[in-house]
Each structure stands twice: as C-alpha cells, then as structure tokens.
GROMACS .gro file of C-alpha atoms in nm:
model
  238
    1MET     CA    1   7.878   2.440   4.211
    2ASP     CA    2   7.624   2.454   4.495
    3LYS     CA    3   7.718   2.102   4.598
    4LYS     CA    4   8.091   2.194   4.606
    5ASN     CA    5   8.030   2.498   4.831
    6TYR     CA    6   7.818   2.290   5.055
    7ASN     CA    7   8.099   2.029   5.093
    8ASP     CA    8   8.359   2.300   5.169
    9GLU     CA    9   8.143   2.453   5.438
   10GLU     CA   10   8.079   2.110   5.589
   11TYR     CA   11   8.454   2.044   5.589
   12LYS     CA   12   8.520   2.377   5.766
   13LEU     CA   13   8.251   2.296   6.020
   14GLN     CA   14   8.414   1.961   6.094
   15ASP     CA   15   8.751   2.133   6.147
   16SER     CA   16   8.590   2.382   6.386
   17ALA     CA   17   8.424   2.102   6.575
   18THR     CA   18   8.758   1.918   6.601
   19GLU     CA   19   8.931   2.228   6.728
   20SER     CA   20   8.652   2.288   6.981
   21ALA     CA   21   8.669   1.931   7.099
   22SER     CA   22   9.046   1.953   7.148
   23HIS     CA   23   8.998   2.284   7.326
   24PHE     CA   24   8.736   2.131   7.550
   25ALA     CA   25   8.970   1.839   7.624
   26ASP     CA   26   9.246   2.078   7.721
   27ALA     CA   27   9.007   2.276   7.941
   28ALA     CA   28   8.884   1.965   8.111
   29ASN     CA   29   9.233   1.898   8.229
   30ASN     CA   30   9.231   2.243   8.403
   31PRO     CA   31   8.990   2.235   8.701
   32ASP     CA   32   8.968   2.625   8.725
   33PRO     CA   33   8.608   2.745   8.813
   34ALA     CA   34   8.635   3.059   8.607
   35SER     CA   35   8.762   2.850   8.330
   36ALA     CA   36   8.469   2.612   8.372
   37ILE     CA   37   8.212   2.897   8.348
   38LEU     CA   38   8.390   3.039   8.050
   39GLU     CA   39   8.401   2.697   7.892
   40LYS     CA   40   8.027   2.645   7.950
   41THR     CA   41   7.951   2.982   7.793
   42GLN     CA   42   8.169   2.900   7.498
   43ARG     CA   43   7.991   2.569   7.457
   44HIS     CA   44   7.654   2.746   7.440
   45HIS     CA   45   7.792   2.984   7.184
   46ILE     CA   46   7.941   2.701   6.986
   47PHE     CA   47   7.618   2.503   6.990
   48LEU     CA   48   7.427   2.812   6.882
   49ILE     CA   49   7.672   2.877   6.603
   50VAL     CA   50   7.658   2.514   6.492
   51PHE     CA   51   7.277   2.524   6.493
   52ILE     CA   52   7.276   2.844   6.294
   53ILE     CA   53   7.520   2.694   6.048
   54PHE     CA   54   7.316   2.376   6.002
   55ALA     CA   55   6.997   2.578   5.972
   56SER     CA   56   7.163   2.801   5.715
   57LEU     CA   57   7.281   2.496   5.524
   58GLY     CA   58   6.930   2.347   5.527
   59ILE     CA   59   6.775   2.673   5.410
   60TYR     CA   60   7.047   2.703   5.148
   61LYS     CA   61   6.971   2.350   5.022
   62ILE     CA   62   6.599   2.420   5.008
   63VAL     CA   63   6.650   2.751   4.829
   64GLY     CA   64   6.897   2.588   4.589
   65ALA     CA   65   6.653   2.309   4.511
   66LEU     CA   66   6.377   2.561   4.445
   67ILE     CA   67   6.604   2.770   4.225
   68HIS     CA   68   6.709   2.457   4.037
   69ARG     CA   69   6.347   2.358   3.986
   70TRP     CA   70   6.254   2.704   3.869
   71SER     CA   71   6.551   2.718   3.635
   72ILE     CA   72   6.426   2.410   3.442
   73PRO     CA   73   6.216   2.538   3.149
   74ALA     CA   74   5.859   2.422   3.168
   75LYS     CA   75   5.745   2.194   2.896
   76PRO     CA   76   5.531   2.387   2.656
   77LYS     CA   77   5.173   2.272   2.654
   78VAL     CA   78   5.088   2.122   2.324
   79MET     CA   79   4.758   2.261   2.208
   80VAL     CA   80   4.591   2.006   1.994
   81THR     CA   81   4.381   2.188   1.744
   82VAL     CA   82   4.155   1.996   1.517
   83GLN     CA   83   4.181   2.153   1.181
   84LYS     CA   84   3.867   2.156   0.981
   85PRO     CA   85   3.903   2.009   0.638
   86ALA     CA   86   3.970   2.293   0.408
   87THR     CA   87   3.713   2.349   0.138
   88PRO     CA   88   3.877   2.261  -0.188
   89VAL     CA   89   3.917   2.559  -0.411
   90ILE     CA   90   3.775   2.483  -0.751
   91PRO     CA   91   3.940   2.667  -1.037
   92ALA     CA   92   3.728   2.902  -1.244
   93ALA     CA   93   3.769   2.689  -1.557
   94VAL     CA   94   3.647   2.379  -1.373
   95GLN     CA   95   3.354   2.576  -1.233
   96ALA     CA   96   3.268   2.695  -1.583
   97ASN     CA   97   3.282   2.337  -1.713
   98ILE     CA   98   3.060   2.221  -1.428
   99ALA     CA   99   2.813   2.501  -1.504
  100LEU     CA  100   2.813   2.406  -1.873
  101ASP     CA  101   2.762   2.039  -1.786
  102ASN     CA  102   2.472   2.129  -1.560
  103ARG     CA  103   2.326   2.347  -1.834
  104PHE     CA  104   2.363   2.069  -2.091
  105ASN     CA  105   2.205   1.820  -1.853
  106HIS     CA  106   1.916   2.059  -1.798
  107LEU     CA  107   1.875   2.106  -2.173
  108GLU     CA  108   1.883   1.730  -2.225
  109GLN     CA  109   1.612   1.684  -1.964
  110GLU     CA  110   1.402   1.953  -2.131
  111GLN     CA  111   1.460   1.788  -2.468
  112ARG     CA  112   1.350   1.451  -2.328
  113GLY     CA  113   1.041   1.618  -2.184
  114LEU     CA  114   0.962   1.779  -2.520
  115GLN     CA  115   1.016   1.448  -2.699
  116SER     CA  116   0.779   1.271  -2.461
  117GLN     CA  117   0.524   1.549  -2.513
  118LEU     CA  118   0.564   1.522  -2.890
  119GLN     CA  119   0.518   1.146  -2.871
  120ALA     CA  120   0.203   1.195  -2.665
  121PHE     CA  121   0.085   1.455  -2.918
  122ASP     CA  122   0.156   1.216  -3.205
  123SER     CA  123  -0.039   0.945  -3.025
  124ASP     CA  124  -0.330   1.182  -2.968
  125LEU     CA  125  -0.311   1.295  -3.331
  126SER     CA  126  -0.319   0.933  -3.446
  127ASP     CA  127  -0.626   0.874  -3.230
  128ILE     CA  128  -0.790   1.185  -3.376
  129LYS     CA  129  -0.707   1.069  -3.729
  130SER     CA  130  -0.855   0.728  -3.655
  131THR     CA  131  -1.167   0.891  -3.512
  132LEU     CA  132  -1.196   1.119  -3.815
  133ALA     CA  133  -1.159   0.822  -4.048
  134ASP     CA  134  -1.434   0.642  -3.858
  135LEU     CA  135  -1.652   0.952  -3.876
  136ASN     CA  136  -1.585   0.987  -4.249
  137SER     CA  137  -1.682   0.626  -4.300
  138ARG     CA  138  -2.003   0.683  -4.106
  139VAL     CA  139  -2.073   1.002  -4.303
  140VAL     CA  140  -2.026   0.810  -4.627
  141ASP     CA  141  -2.268   0.544  -4.503
  142ILE     CA  142  -2.516   0.813  -4.402
  143ASN     CA  143  -2.478   0.981  -4.742
  144ASP     CA  144  -2.539   0.649  -4.914
  145GLN     CA  145  -2.846   0.587  -4.700
  146THR     CA  146  -2.966   0.942  -4.763
  147GLN     CA  147  -2.915   0.899  -5.136
  148LEU     CA  148  -3.105   0.572  -5.123
  149LEU     CA  149  -3.387   0.733  -4.928
  150HIS     CA  150  -3.391   1.024  -5.173
  151THR     CA  151  -3.411   0.782  -5.464
  152GLN     CA  152  -3.687   0.588  -5.294
  153GLN     CA  153  -3.868   0.914  -5.215
  154GLU     CA  154  -3.844   1.028  -5.576
  155ALA     CA  155  -3.974   0.693  -5.692
  156PHE     CA  156  -4.259   0.714  -5.440
  157LEU     CA  157  -4.341   1.070  -5.543
  158LYS     CA  158  -4.342   0.966  -5.907
  159LYS     CA  159  -4.577   0.680  -5.829
  160GLN     CA  160  -4.794   0.911  -5.620
  161LYS     CA  161  -4.798   1.167  -5.898
  162LYS     CA  162  -4.895   0.902  -6.147
  163ALA     CA  163  -5.171   0.781  -5.918
  164GLU     CA  164  -5.300   1.134  -5.869
  165ASN     CA  165  -5.290   1.196  -6.243
  166LYS     CA  166  -5.479   0.876  -6.303
  167LEU     CA  167  -5.736   0.974  -6.042
  168ILE     CA  168  -5.773   1.317  -6.196
  169GLU     CA  169  -5.814   1.164  -6.540
  170ARG     CA  170  -6.073   0.929  -6.400
  171LYS     CA  171  -6.257   1.217  -6.239
  172LYS     CA  172  -6.240   1.414  -6.560
  173SER     CA  173  -6.360   1.122  -6.762
  174ALA     CA  174  -6.642   1.038  -6.515
  175PRO     CA  175  -6.960   1.245  -6.565
  176LYS     CA  176  -7.064   1.477  -6.288
  177PRO     CA  177  -7.373   1.379  -6.097
  178ILE     CA  178  -7.676   1.593  -6.177
  179TYR     CA  179  -7.850   1.751  -5.879
  180TYR     CA  180  -8.184   1.923  -5.858
  181VAL     CA  181  -8.341   2.134  -5.591
  182ARG     CA  182  -8.615   1.944  -5.419
  183ALA     CA  183  -8.693   2.197  -5.148
  184ILE     CA  184  -8.532   2.518  -5.030
  185ILE     CA  185  -8.558   2.747  -4.730
  186PRO     CA  186  -8.331   3.027  -4.610
  187GLY     CA  187  -7.995   2.866  -4.528
  188ARG     CA  188  -8.104   2.513  -4.616
  189VAL     CA  189  -8.157   2.311  -4.937
  190TRP     CA  190  -8.265   1.959  -5.023
  191LEU     CA  191  -8.115   1.814  -5.337
  192THR     CA  192  -8.211   1.501  -5.532
  193LEU     CA  193  -8.022   1.289  -5.783
  194GLN     CA  194  -8.141   1.123  -6.095
  195ASP     CA  195  -8.165   0.794  -5.909
  196GLY     CA  196  -8.405   0.955  -5.660
  197SER     CA  197  -8.167   0.982  -5.361
  198THR     CA  198  -8.194   1.296  -5.145
  199LEU     CA  199  -7.914   1.510  -4.995
  200THR     CA  200  -7.954   1.789  -4.742
  201LEU     CA  201  -7.695   2.068  -4.735
  202GLY     CA  202  -7.650   2.407  -4.576
  203LEU     CA  203  -7.466   2.727  -4.662
  204GLY     CA  204  -7.090   2.654  -4.674
  205ASP     CA  205  -7.127   2.278  -4.722
  206LYS     CA  206  -6.931   2.106  -4.999
  207LEU     CA  207  -7.100   1.933  -5.288
  208ALA     CA  208  -6.893   1.670  -5.470
  209GLY     CA  209  -6.798   1.782  -5.820
  210TYR     CA  210  -6.926   2.136  -5.771
  211GLY     CA  211  -6.749   2.291  -5.475
  212VAL     CA  212  -6.884   2.479  -5.174
  213ILE     CA  213  -7.235   2.629  -5.152
  214THR     CA  214  -7.188   3.004  -5.145
  215ALA     CA  215  -7.550   3.123  -5.174
  216ILE     CA  216  -7.903   2.987  -5.117
  217ASP     CA  217  -8.186   3.183  -5.284
  218PRO     CA  218  -8.533   3.055  -5.184
  219SER     CA  219  -8.708   3.313  -5.400
  220GLN     CA  220  -8.537   3.186  -5.713
  221GLY     CA  221  -8.518   2.828  -5.593
  222THR     CA  222  -8.146   2.808  -5.671
  223ILE     CA  223  -7.810   2.760  -5.498
  224THR     CA  224  -7.476   2.896  -5.612
  225LEU     CA  225  -7.150   2.701  -5.566
  226SER     CA  226  -6.782   2.802  -5.561
  227SER     CA  227  -6.722   2.644  -5.901
  228GLY     CA  228  -6.973   2.888  -6.050
  229ALA     CA  229  -7.241   2.624  -6.106
  230ILE     CA  230  -7.603   2.706  -6.026
  231ILE     CA  231  -7.844   2.427  -5.933
  232GLY     CA  232  -8.221   2.477  -5.945
  233TYR     CA  233  -8.545   2.283  -5.969
  234ASN     CA  234  -8.590   1.992  -6.210
  235PRO     CA  235  -8.767   2.123  -6.520
  236ASP     CA  236  -8.993   1.822  -6.513
  237ASP     CA  237  -9.119   1.923  -6.165
  238ARG     CA  238  -9.246   2.263  -6.284
   0.00000   0.00000   0.00000
C-alpha cells in the first residue's frame, strides 16, 4: 500500500510539472516584464514545492522502511540449556533388595572370615595336639627311666643293706680288742693292747668298739666310755 501511494503522488507530481512547463512555455511567448517577474517568482515557488515534495517522499520512504523493519517480529533467541542427566529414581522395592543384597554380601564376608579363623584355630589345635602327644611320649619315656632308676636304686639299697648287715655281723662276730690303762693324767690317758701297742687318747676321743671317752679319773686309774665300758689298769701290772 505504501508503494501504491508513492506511485500516485509521483504521478501527480509529473502532471504538475507538465502543467508548469506548459505554463512557462506560454509565458515565454509573452514578453511582459511584470509577467516575467511573476513567472520567476512562481518558478522559485514551484522549485521549493518540488523540493519539499521530494524531501517528503524521501522521508516517507525512510520512515516506511523503518516501520516495515520494526513490524517484522524478531527471531526469538534460542537459549541452549544443557540439561543435567537426571538422577534415576530407584523404587523402594529395588532399594530394599539392594540393601538386602548388601547385607547378605556382608554376612557372607563375615562367614568367610569366621571360617578362615576356624581353620586357623583347627590348625593351631592340631599343632597343640601334636605337641601334647610329643610331650606325653616324653613323659612316658621319663617315667620309664624313673622307674628303671627306682628299680636300680632299690637293688642298690638292698645290696648296700646286705653289705651293712654283713659288716655288722662281722663286727659282732669279731672279738673286741682289750685295752688297758698304761698311764693316766687329768684329761689324758695312754692305753695298751694285748700285743703291746700303745694308744694315746684325750677326753672326747673315740675308741673303736667302745665309743667316746666321757670321763678320765686319774685317782682311780680308769676311763669311762659312752658305751658304758670302764677301762683300767692291767691286773698283771699291779
């Protein structure tokens, strides 16, 4: 529609210009000075009008173009939004199954751990049993050796007892040596045997077959021994 109005106005302007040109041609044929001044003034007015018209048309075109540009709807800016992957919603039943599976897996791991501990305990127990069996075997050997030593000790004690008994019997069967006082002083005595040998003893000394000297009596010429025997001078020496 704007283009059609513009063409109509341009057509009217051309008609006005044609009429002005024909008017100017008619005036040129009339050499009147007043007419010439009037014609010049009209020309200025016509030129001014034409200029205003063309300027109006140019402004009209510019304004129309701007209006046309503004009337076109702007393309909407497409906002590209990167959507984050939505976290999958796990149903409650699936979550419960997962929890049960995790619990079962945990129990299985604990069971494996207990089984390994039991196996280690069984191995340790087997080692302890083997050690105890070894110790029992050693104890049996020690008991056997102890029994053997006890038997040997009893046999040795029996032999020793027999030897002591034989020695005692020999001592009992052997006659005691006969001693006589040869000389005596306080705390000292000289004894003689039948074979003429001499023996010097003091208070507290031991005399074979008689015991320990418990008393020396120079006035009586005797000595007393722990066995109760009393030894004095030889009757032949008196």
